Short mmCIF file of C-alpha atoms in Angstrom, two decimals:
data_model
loop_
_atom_site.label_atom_id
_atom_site.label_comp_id
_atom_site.label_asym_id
_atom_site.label_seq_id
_atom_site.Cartn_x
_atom_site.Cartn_y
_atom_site.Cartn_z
CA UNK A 1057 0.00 0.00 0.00
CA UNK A 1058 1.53 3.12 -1.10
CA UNK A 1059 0.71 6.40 1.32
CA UNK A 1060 0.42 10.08 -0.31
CA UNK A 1061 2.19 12.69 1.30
CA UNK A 1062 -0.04 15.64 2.15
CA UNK A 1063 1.17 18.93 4.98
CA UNK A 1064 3.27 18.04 7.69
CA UNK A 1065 0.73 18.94 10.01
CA UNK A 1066 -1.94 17.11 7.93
CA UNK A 1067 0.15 13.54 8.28
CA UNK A 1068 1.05 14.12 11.86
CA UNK A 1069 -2.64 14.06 12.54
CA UNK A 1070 -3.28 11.32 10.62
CA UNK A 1071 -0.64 9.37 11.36
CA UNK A 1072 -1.74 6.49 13.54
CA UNK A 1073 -4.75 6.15 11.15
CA UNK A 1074 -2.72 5.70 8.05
CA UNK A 1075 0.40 3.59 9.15
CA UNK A 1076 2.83 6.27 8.20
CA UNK A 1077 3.84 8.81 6.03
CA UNK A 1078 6.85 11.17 7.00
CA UNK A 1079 6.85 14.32 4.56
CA UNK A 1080 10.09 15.38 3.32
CA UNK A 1081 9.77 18.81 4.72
CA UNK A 1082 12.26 20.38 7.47
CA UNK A 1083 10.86 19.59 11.02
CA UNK A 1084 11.85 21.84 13.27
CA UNK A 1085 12.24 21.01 17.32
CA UNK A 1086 8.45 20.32 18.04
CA UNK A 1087 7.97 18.49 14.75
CA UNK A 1088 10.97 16.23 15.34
CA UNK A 1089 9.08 15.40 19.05
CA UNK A 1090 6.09 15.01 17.57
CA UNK A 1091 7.10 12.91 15.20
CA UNK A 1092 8.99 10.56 17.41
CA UNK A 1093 5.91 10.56 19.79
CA UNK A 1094 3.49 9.75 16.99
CA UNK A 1095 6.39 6.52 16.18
CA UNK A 1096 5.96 5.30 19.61
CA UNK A 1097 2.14 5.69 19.18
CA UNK A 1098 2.32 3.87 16.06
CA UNK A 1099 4.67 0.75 16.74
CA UNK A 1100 3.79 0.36 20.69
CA UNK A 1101 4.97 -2.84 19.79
CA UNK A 1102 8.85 -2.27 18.98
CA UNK A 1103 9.57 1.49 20.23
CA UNK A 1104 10.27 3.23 22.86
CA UNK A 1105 11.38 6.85 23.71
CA UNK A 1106 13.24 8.09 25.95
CA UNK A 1107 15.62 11.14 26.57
CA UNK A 1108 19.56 11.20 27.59
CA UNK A 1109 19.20 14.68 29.34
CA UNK A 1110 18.49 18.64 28.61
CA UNK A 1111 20.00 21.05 26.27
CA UNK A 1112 21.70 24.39 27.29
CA UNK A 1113 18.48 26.13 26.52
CA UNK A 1114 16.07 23.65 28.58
CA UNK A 1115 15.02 21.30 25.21
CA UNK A 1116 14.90 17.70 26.16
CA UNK A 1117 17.28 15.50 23.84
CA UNK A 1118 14.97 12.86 22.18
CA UNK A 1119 15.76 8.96 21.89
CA UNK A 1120 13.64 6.50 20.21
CA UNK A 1121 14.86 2.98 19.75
CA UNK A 1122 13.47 0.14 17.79
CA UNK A 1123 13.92 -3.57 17.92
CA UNK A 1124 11.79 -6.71 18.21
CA UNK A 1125 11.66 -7.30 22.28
CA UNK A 1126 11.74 -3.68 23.34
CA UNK A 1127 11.10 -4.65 26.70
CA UNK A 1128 13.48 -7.78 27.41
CA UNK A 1129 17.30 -8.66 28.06
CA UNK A 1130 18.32 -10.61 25.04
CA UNK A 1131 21.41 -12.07 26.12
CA UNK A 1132 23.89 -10.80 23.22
CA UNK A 1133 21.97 -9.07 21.29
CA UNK A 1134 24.11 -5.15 20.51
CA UNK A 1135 22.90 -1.70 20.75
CA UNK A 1136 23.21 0.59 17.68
CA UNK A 1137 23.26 4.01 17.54
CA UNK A 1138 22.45 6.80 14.91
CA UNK A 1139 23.07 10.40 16.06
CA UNK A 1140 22.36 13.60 14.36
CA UNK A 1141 22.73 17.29 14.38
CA UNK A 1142 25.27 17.65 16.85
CA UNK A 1143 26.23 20.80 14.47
CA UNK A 1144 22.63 22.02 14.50
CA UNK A 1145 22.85 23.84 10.97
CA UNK A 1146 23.93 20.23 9.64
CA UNK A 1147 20.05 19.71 9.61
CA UNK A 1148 20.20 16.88 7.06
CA UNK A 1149 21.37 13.85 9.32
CA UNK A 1150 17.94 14.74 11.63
CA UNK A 1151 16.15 14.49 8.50
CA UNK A 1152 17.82 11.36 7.16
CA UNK A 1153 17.33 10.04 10.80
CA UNK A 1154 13.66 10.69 11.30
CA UNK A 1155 12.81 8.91 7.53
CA UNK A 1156 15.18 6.17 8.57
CA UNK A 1157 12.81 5.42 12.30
CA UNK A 1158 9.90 5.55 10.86
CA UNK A 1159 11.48 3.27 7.24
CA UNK A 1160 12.32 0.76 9.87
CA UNK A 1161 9.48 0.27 12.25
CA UNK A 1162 6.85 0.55 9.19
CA UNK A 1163 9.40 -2.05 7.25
CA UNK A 1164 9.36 -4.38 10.09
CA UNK A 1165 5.21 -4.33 10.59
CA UNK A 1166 4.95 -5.35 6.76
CA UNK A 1167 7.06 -7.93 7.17
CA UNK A 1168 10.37 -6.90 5.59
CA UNK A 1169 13.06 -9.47 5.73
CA UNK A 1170 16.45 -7.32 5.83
CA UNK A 1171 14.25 -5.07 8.59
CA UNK A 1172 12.92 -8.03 10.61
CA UNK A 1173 16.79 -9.45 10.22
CA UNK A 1174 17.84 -6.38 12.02
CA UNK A 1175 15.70 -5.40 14.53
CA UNK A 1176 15.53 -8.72 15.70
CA UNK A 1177 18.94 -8.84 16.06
CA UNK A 1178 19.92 -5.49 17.49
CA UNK A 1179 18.35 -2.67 19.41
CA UNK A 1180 18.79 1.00 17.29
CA UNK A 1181 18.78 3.52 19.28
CA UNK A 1182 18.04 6.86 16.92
CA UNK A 1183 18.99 10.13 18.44
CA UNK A 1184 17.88 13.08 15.71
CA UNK A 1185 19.51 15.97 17.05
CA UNK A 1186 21.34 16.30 19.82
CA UNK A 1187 22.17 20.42 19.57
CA UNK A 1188 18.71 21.60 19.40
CA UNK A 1189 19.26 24.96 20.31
CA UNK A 1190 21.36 25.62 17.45
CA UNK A 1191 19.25 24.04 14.88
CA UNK A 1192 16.55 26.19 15.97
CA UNK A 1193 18.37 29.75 15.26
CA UNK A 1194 19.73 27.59 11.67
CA UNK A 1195 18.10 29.23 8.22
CA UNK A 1196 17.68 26.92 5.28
CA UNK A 1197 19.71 27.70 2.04
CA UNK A 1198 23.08 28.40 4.58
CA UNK A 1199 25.53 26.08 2.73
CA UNK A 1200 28.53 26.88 4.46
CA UNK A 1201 27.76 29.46 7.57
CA UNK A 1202 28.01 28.69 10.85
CA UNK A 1203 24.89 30.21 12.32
CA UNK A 1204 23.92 27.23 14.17
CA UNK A 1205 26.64 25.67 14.28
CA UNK A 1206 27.02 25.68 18.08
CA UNK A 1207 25.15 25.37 20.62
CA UNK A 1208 23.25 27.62 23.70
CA UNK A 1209 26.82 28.75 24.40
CA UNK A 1210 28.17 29.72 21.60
CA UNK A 1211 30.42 25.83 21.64
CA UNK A 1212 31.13 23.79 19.42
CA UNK A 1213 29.78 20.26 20.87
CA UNK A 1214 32.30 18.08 18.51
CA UNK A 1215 34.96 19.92 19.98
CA UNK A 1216 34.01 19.56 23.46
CA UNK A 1217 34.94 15.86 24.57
CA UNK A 1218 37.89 15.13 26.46
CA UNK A 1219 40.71 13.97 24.02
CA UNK A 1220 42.36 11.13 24.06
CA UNK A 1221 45.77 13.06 22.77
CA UNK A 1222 45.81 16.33 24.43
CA UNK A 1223 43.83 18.19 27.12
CA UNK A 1224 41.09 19.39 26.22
CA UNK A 1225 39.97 22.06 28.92
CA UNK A 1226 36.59 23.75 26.95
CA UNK A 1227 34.20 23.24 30.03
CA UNK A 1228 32.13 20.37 29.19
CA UNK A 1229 28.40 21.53 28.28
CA UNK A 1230 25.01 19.70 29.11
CA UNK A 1231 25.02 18.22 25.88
CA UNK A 1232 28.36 16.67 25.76
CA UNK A 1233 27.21 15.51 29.36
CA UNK A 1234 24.16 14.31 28.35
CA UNK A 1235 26.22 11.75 25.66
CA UNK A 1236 29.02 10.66 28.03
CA UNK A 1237 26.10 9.68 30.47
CA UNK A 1238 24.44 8.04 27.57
CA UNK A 1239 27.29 6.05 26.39
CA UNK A 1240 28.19 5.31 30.57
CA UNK A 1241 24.88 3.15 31.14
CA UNK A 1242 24.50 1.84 27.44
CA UNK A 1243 27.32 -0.55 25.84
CA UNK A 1244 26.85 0.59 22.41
CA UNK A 1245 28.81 -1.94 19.68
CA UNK A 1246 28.68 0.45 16.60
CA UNK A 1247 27.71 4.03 15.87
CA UNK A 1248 27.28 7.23 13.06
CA UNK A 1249 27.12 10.52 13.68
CA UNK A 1250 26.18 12.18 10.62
CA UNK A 1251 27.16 15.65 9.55
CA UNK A 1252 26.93 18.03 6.43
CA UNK A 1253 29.16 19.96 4.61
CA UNK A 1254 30.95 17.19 2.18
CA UNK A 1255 30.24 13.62 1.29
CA UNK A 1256 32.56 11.01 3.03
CA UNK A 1257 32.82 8.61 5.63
CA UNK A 1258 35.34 9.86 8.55
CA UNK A 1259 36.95 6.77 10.70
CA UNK A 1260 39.14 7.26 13.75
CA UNK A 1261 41.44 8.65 15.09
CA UNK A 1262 40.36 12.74 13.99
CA UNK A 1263 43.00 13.74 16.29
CA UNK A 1264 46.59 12.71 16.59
CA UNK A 1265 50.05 13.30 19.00
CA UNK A 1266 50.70 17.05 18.86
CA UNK A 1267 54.42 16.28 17.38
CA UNK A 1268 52.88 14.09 14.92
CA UNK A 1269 50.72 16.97 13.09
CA UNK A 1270 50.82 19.48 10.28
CA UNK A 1271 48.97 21.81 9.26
CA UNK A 1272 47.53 22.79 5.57
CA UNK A 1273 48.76 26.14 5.91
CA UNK A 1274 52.24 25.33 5.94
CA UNK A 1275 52.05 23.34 2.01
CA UNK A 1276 52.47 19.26 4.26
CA UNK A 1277 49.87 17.04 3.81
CA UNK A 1278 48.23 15.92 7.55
CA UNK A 1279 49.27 12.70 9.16
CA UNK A 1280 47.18 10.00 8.85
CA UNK A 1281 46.12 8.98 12.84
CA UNK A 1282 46.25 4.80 12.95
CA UNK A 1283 44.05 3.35 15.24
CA UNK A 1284 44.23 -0.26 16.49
CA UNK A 1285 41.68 -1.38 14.69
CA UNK A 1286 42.39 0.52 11.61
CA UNK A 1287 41.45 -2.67 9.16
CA UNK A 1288 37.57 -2.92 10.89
CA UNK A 1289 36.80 0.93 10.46
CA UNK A 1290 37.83 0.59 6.85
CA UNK A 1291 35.79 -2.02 5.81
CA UNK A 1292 32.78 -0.18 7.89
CA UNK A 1293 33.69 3.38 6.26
CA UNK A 1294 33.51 1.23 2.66
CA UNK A 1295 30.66 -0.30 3.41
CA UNK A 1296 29.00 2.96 3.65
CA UNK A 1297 30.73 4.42 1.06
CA UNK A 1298 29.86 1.59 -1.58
CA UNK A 1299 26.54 1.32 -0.73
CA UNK A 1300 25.64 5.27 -1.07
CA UNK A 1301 25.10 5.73 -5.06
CA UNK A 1302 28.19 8.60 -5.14
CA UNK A 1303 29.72 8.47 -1.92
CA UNK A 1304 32.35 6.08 -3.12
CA UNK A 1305 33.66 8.30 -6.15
CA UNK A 1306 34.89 10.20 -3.74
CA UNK A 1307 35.28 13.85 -5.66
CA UNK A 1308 35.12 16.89 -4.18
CA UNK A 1309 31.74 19.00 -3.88
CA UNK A 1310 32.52 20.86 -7.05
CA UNK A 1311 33.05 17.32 -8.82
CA UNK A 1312 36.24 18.80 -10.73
CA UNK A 1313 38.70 16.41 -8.95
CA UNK A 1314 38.87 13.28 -6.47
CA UNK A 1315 39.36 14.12 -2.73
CA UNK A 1316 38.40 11.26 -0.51
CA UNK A 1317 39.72 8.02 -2.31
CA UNK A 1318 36.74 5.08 -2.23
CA UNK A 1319 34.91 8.37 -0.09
CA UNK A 1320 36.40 7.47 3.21
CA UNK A 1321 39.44 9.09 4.64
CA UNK A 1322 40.64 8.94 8.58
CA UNK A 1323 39.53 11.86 10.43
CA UNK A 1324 43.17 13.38 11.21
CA UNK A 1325 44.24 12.70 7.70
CA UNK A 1326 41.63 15.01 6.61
CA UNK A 1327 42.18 17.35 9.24
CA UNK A 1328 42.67 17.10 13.10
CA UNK A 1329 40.35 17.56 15.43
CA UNK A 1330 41.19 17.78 19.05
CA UNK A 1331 37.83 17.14 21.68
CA UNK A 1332 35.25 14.88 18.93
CA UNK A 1333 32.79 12.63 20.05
CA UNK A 1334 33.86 9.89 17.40
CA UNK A 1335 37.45 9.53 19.52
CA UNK A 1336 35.68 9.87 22.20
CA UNK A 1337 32.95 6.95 21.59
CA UNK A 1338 36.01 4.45 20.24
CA UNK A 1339 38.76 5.28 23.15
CA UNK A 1340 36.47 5.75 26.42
CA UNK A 1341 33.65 2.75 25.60
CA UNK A 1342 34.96 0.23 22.73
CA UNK A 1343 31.95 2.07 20.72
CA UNK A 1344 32.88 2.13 17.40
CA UNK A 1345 31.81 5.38 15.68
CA UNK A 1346 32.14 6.92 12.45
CA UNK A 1347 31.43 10.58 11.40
CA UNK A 1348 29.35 10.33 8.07
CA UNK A 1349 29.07 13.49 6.02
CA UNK A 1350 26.13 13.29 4.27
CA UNK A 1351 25.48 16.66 1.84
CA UNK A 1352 28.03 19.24 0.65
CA UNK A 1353 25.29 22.14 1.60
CA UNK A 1354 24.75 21.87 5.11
CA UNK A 1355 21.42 23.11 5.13
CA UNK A 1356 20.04 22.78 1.64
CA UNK A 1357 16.61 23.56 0.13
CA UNK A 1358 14.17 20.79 1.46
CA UNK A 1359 13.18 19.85 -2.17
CA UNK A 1360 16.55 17.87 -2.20
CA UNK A 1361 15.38 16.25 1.37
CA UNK A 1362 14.18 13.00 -0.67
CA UNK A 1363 17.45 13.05 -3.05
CA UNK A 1364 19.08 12.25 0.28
CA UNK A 1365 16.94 9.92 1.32
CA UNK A 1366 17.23 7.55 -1.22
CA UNK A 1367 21.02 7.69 -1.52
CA UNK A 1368 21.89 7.15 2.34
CA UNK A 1369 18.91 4.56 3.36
CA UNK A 1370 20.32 1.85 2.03
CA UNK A 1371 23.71 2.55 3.11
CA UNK A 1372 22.87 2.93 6.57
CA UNK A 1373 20.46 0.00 6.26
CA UNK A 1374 24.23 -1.72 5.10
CA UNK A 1375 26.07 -0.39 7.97
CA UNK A 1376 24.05 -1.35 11.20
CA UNK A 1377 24.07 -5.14 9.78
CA UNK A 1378 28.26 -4.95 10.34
CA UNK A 1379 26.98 -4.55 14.29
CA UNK A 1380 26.82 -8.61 13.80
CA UNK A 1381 30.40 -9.26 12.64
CA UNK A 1382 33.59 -10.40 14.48
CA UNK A 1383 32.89 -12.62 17.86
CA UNK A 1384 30.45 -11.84 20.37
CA UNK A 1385 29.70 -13.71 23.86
CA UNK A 1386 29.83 -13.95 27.42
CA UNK A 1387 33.56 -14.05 29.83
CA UNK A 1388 32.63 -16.21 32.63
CA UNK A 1389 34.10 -17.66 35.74
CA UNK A 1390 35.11 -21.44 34.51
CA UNK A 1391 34.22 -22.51 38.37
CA UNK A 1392 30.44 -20.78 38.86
CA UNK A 1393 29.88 -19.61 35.20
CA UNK A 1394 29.26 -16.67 36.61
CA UNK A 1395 29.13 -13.77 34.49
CA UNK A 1396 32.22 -11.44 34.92
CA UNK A 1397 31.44 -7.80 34.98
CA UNK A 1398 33.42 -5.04 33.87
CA UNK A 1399 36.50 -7.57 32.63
CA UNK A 1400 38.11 -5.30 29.35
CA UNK A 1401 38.79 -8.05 25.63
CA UNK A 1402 41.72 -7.54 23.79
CA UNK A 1403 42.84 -8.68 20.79
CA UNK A 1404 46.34 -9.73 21.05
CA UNK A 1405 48.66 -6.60 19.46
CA UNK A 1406 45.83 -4.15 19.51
CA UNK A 1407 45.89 -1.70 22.41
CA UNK A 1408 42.57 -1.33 22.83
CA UNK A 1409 39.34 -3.35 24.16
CA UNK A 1410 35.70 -3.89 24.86
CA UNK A 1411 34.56 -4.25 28.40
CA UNK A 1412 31.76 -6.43 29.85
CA UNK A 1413 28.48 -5.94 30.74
CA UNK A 1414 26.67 -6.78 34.37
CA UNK A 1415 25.74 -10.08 32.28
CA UNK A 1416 29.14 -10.71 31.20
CA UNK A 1417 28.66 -10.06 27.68
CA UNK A 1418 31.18 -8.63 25.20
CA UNK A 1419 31.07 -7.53 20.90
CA UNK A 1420 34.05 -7.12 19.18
CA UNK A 1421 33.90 -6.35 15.64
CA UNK A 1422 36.62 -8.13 13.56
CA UNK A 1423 37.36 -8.95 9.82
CA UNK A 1424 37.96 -12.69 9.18
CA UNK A 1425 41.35 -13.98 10.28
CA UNK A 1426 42.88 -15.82 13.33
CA UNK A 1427 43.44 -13.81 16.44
CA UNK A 1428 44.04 -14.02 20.10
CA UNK A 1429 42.26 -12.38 22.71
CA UNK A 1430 43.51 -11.15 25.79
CA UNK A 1431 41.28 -10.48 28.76
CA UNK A 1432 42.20 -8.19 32.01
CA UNK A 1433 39.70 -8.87 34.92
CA UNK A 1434 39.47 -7.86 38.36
CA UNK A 1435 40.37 -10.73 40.63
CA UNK A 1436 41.61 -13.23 37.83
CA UNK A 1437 45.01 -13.57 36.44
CA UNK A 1438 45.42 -12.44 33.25
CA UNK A 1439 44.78 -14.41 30.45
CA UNK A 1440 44.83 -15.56 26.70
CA UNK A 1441 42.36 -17.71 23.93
CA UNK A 1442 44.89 -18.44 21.11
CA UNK A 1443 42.99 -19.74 17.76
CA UNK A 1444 40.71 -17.81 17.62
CA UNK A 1445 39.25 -18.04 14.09
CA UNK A 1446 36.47 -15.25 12.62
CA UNK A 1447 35.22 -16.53 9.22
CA UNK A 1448 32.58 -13.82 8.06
CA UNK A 1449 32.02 -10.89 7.97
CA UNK A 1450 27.89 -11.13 7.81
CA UNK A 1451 27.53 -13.17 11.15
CA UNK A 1452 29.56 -12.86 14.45
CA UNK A 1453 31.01 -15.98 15.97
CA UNK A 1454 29.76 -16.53 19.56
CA UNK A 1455 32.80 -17.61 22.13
CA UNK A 1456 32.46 -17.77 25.09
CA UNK A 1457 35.25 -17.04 27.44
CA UNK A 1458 36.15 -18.78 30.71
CA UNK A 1459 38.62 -17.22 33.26
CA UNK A 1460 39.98 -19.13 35.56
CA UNK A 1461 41.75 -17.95 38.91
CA UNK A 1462 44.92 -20.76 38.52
CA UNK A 1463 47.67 -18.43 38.13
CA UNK A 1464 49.54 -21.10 35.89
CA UNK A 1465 47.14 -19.61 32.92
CA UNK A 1466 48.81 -16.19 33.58
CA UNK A 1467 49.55 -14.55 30.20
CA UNK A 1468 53.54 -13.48 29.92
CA UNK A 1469 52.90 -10.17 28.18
CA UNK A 1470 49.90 -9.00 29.91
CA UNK A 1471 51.34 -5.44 31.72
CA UNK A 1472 50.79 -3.39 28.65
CA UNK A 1473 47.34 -4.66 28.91
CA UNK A 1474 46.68 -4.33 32.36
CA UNK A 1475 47.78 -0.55 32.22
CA UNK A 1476 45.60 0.48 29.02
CA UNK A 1477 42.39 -1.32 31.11
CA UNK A 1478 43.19 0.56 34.12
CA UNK A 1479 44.49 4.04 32.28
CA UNK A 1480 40.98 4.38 30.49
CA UNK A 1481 38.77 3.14 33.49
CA UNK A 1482 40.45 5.15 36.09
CA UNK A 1483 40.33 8.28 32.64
CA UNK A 1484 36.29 7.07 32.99
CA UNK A 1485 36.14 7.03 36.54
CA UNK A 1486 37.76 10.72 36.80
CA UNK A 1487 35.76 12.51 34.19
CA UNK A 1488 32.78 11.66 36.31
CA UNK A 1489 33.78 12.67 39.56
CA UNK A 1490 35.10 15.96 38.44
CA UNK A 1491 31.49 16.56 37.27
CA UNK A 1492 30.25 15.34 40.92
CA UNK A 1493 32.66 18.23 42.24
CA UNK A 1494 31.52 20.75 40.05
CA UNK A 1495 28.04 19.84 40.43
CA UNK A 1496 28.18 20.15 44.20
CA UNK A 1497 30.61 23.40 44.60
CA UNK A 1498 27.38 24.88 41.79
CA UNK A 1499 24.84 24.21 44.41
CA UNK A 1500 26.48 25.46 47.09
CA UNK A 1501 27.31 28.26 45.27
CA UNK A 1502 23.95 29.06 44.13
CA UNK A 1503 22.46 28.26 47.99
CA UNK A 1504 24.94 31.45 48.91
CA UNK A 1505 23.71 33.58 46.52
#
């Protein structure tokens, strides 16, 4: 059953009546919550909503997630994420993001086999726009001004995260709270943030060591910024890339010459960028996130709204099936197969790792090949799976890990390991009670006053 598309206001009201039918008009701040509202109202069944906190100006920032079992622990089953706007005149993502909610939930009710495949696999949580208050001062037909850009405060939210290479001292704003919170309680597996203002997909690291830089200004090309996992946010940047219908040409908005070759590029290579939430999503929780840039005009005349649509459903459709790749499982005590909380998985010559859940449960998204993984936990020696084999990369292995307290299994070469676990829980740890601090010295200070 195709639905027409009539006003905005005329489909919001009969919404729940017709199923669904999302107008590709601009929605601005009580559009976008009315639209996720009328979701939940539509698909009781496999939505929720929920919000991760306030913005500077008092507007709640609006969740809605969609899977099969809204409402029960599926042992292994990852959490997705899709986040947009946090430049609020880069108003395409929100659009792209409140199509792709309501694509998914009406797929799924019709019986769609690559929806049903994913939403009863993983839980997507879809965040529109997370810098409300600039969207709202934004002005359609800006292509390249930064009215907007920023939020309540005049700050730029992707430069606001503490860095992983330098301090980063811009006091943290409710927003940038409001996601560090968000990805504190929620072990999110993979993730997109999607921007405007080229057309690419941006991998990790966007910053790099200070000696390591250069800057365009001075004729040197900037360094490229190798993370450990380098290979996996490749193939997920090219997965993307291929599956958007010019993405992956890879020329520059003008189309006179190739700038981004396959249309993915690492973020420092491009150009650095100290205090990002895609560093900080990949370093602080084993969240794999990549920035997608998704129009060369960031706010472009809503006639081309549907343009977009069509060229970036499919490729995110593409992307949030790579959230079942690699291994995935539970690390368990081998004497009460109890679930161990909180223990961090390596992969044998990559400095960097996943941590449990309460439940024990751990992702980690790999290409095929053989690999070892090394696992740090409290109260357990630690220790090493050799032979490890991932095959595909459309279905994750499950292993399941079992720790043992015998110190004979003690791995020879586990103190780098054991200080990167501890360096980026006690880094976790810290960032939170600082906030406690300043939260508490605010209050009194406002009691005095």
């Amino acid at each position: 059953m195709n639905f027409f598309c009539l006003t905005k206001f005329a489909v919001l009201s009969l919404w729940i009546q017709t199923g669904a039918c999302l107008n590709f008009t601009y929605h601005n701040y009580e559009e976008m919550v009315e639209v996720l509202v009328q979701i939940n109202k539509t698909y009781p069944d496999i939505s929720r909503i929920y919000s991760i906190g306030m913005s500077t100006q008092g507007r709640r920032l609006w969740v809605v997630t969609l899977t099969g079992a809204p409402d029960e622990t599926v042992k292994g089953r990852p959490e997705v994420k899709l986040v947009g706007s946090i430049h609020g005149n880069e108003v395409v993502g929100r659009e792209m993001l409140l199509h792709f909610a309501e694509y998914l939930a009406e797929s799924y009710r019709r019986g769609d086999v690559p929806a049903r495949r994913l939403l009863d696999g993983v839980r997507v949580h879809i965040a529109p726009n997370i810098n409300p208050d600039g969207s709202e001062i934004a002005a359609e037909g800006d292509c390249f001004g930064v009215e907007g850009r920023a939020n309540g405060n005049g700050v730029d939210l992707n430069r606001n995260f503490p860095d992983f290479f330098e301090d980063n001292n811009s006091a943290r704003q409710a927003e940038t709270l409001a996601v560090m919170k968000w990805l504190r309680r929620t072990h999110f597996v993979l993730s997109a943030n999607l921007h405007g203002g080229a057309v690419v997909a941006n991998y990790p690291y966007d910053n790099a060591p200070r000696h390591t830089k250069r800057r365009r200004n001075r004729g040197r090309k900037n360094t490229y910024s190798l993370s450990p996992d380098d290979d996996v946010f490749k193939h997920l940047a090219l997965t993307y890339s291929y599956s958007h219908p010019t993405m992956h040409l890879g020329t520059t908005c003008s189309g006179k010459y190739v700038e981004f070759l396959d249309g993915i590029s690492n973020g420092a290579h491009w150009y650095a960028v100290k205090g990002g939430m895609q560093d900080y999503n990949y370093v602080t929780s084993g969240c794999m996130e990549l920035t997608l840039e998704v129009s060369c005009c960031k706010y472009p005349p809503e006639a081309e709204l549907e343009q977009f649509w069509e060229a970036n459903r499919p490729a995110l459709m593409a992307f949030l099936q790579k959230a079942d790749m690699g291994l995935k499982g539970a690390v368990l005590d081998s004497s009460t197969y109890e679930p161990v909380n909180g223990a961090c998985v390596f992969v044998q010559g990559r400095l960097h790792f996943v941590q449990t859940t309460r439940h024990g449960e751990y992702w980690r998204l790999l290409l095929p090949g053989e690999y070892s993984l090394v696992v740090v936990a409290h109260g357990y020696p630690t220790q090493v799976f050799t032979d490890v084999v991932v095959n595909s990369t459309e279905s994750a292995r499950v292993l399941d890990l079992m720790l043992t307290t015998d110190s004979d299994f003690t791995y020879p070469g586990y103190r780098r390991y054991e200080n990167a676990c501890r360096k980026v829980t006690e880094l976790q740890r810290t960032m939170f009670q600082r906030k406690r601090r300043k939260t508490r010295h605010g209050n009194k200070r406002r009691e005095s006053n």
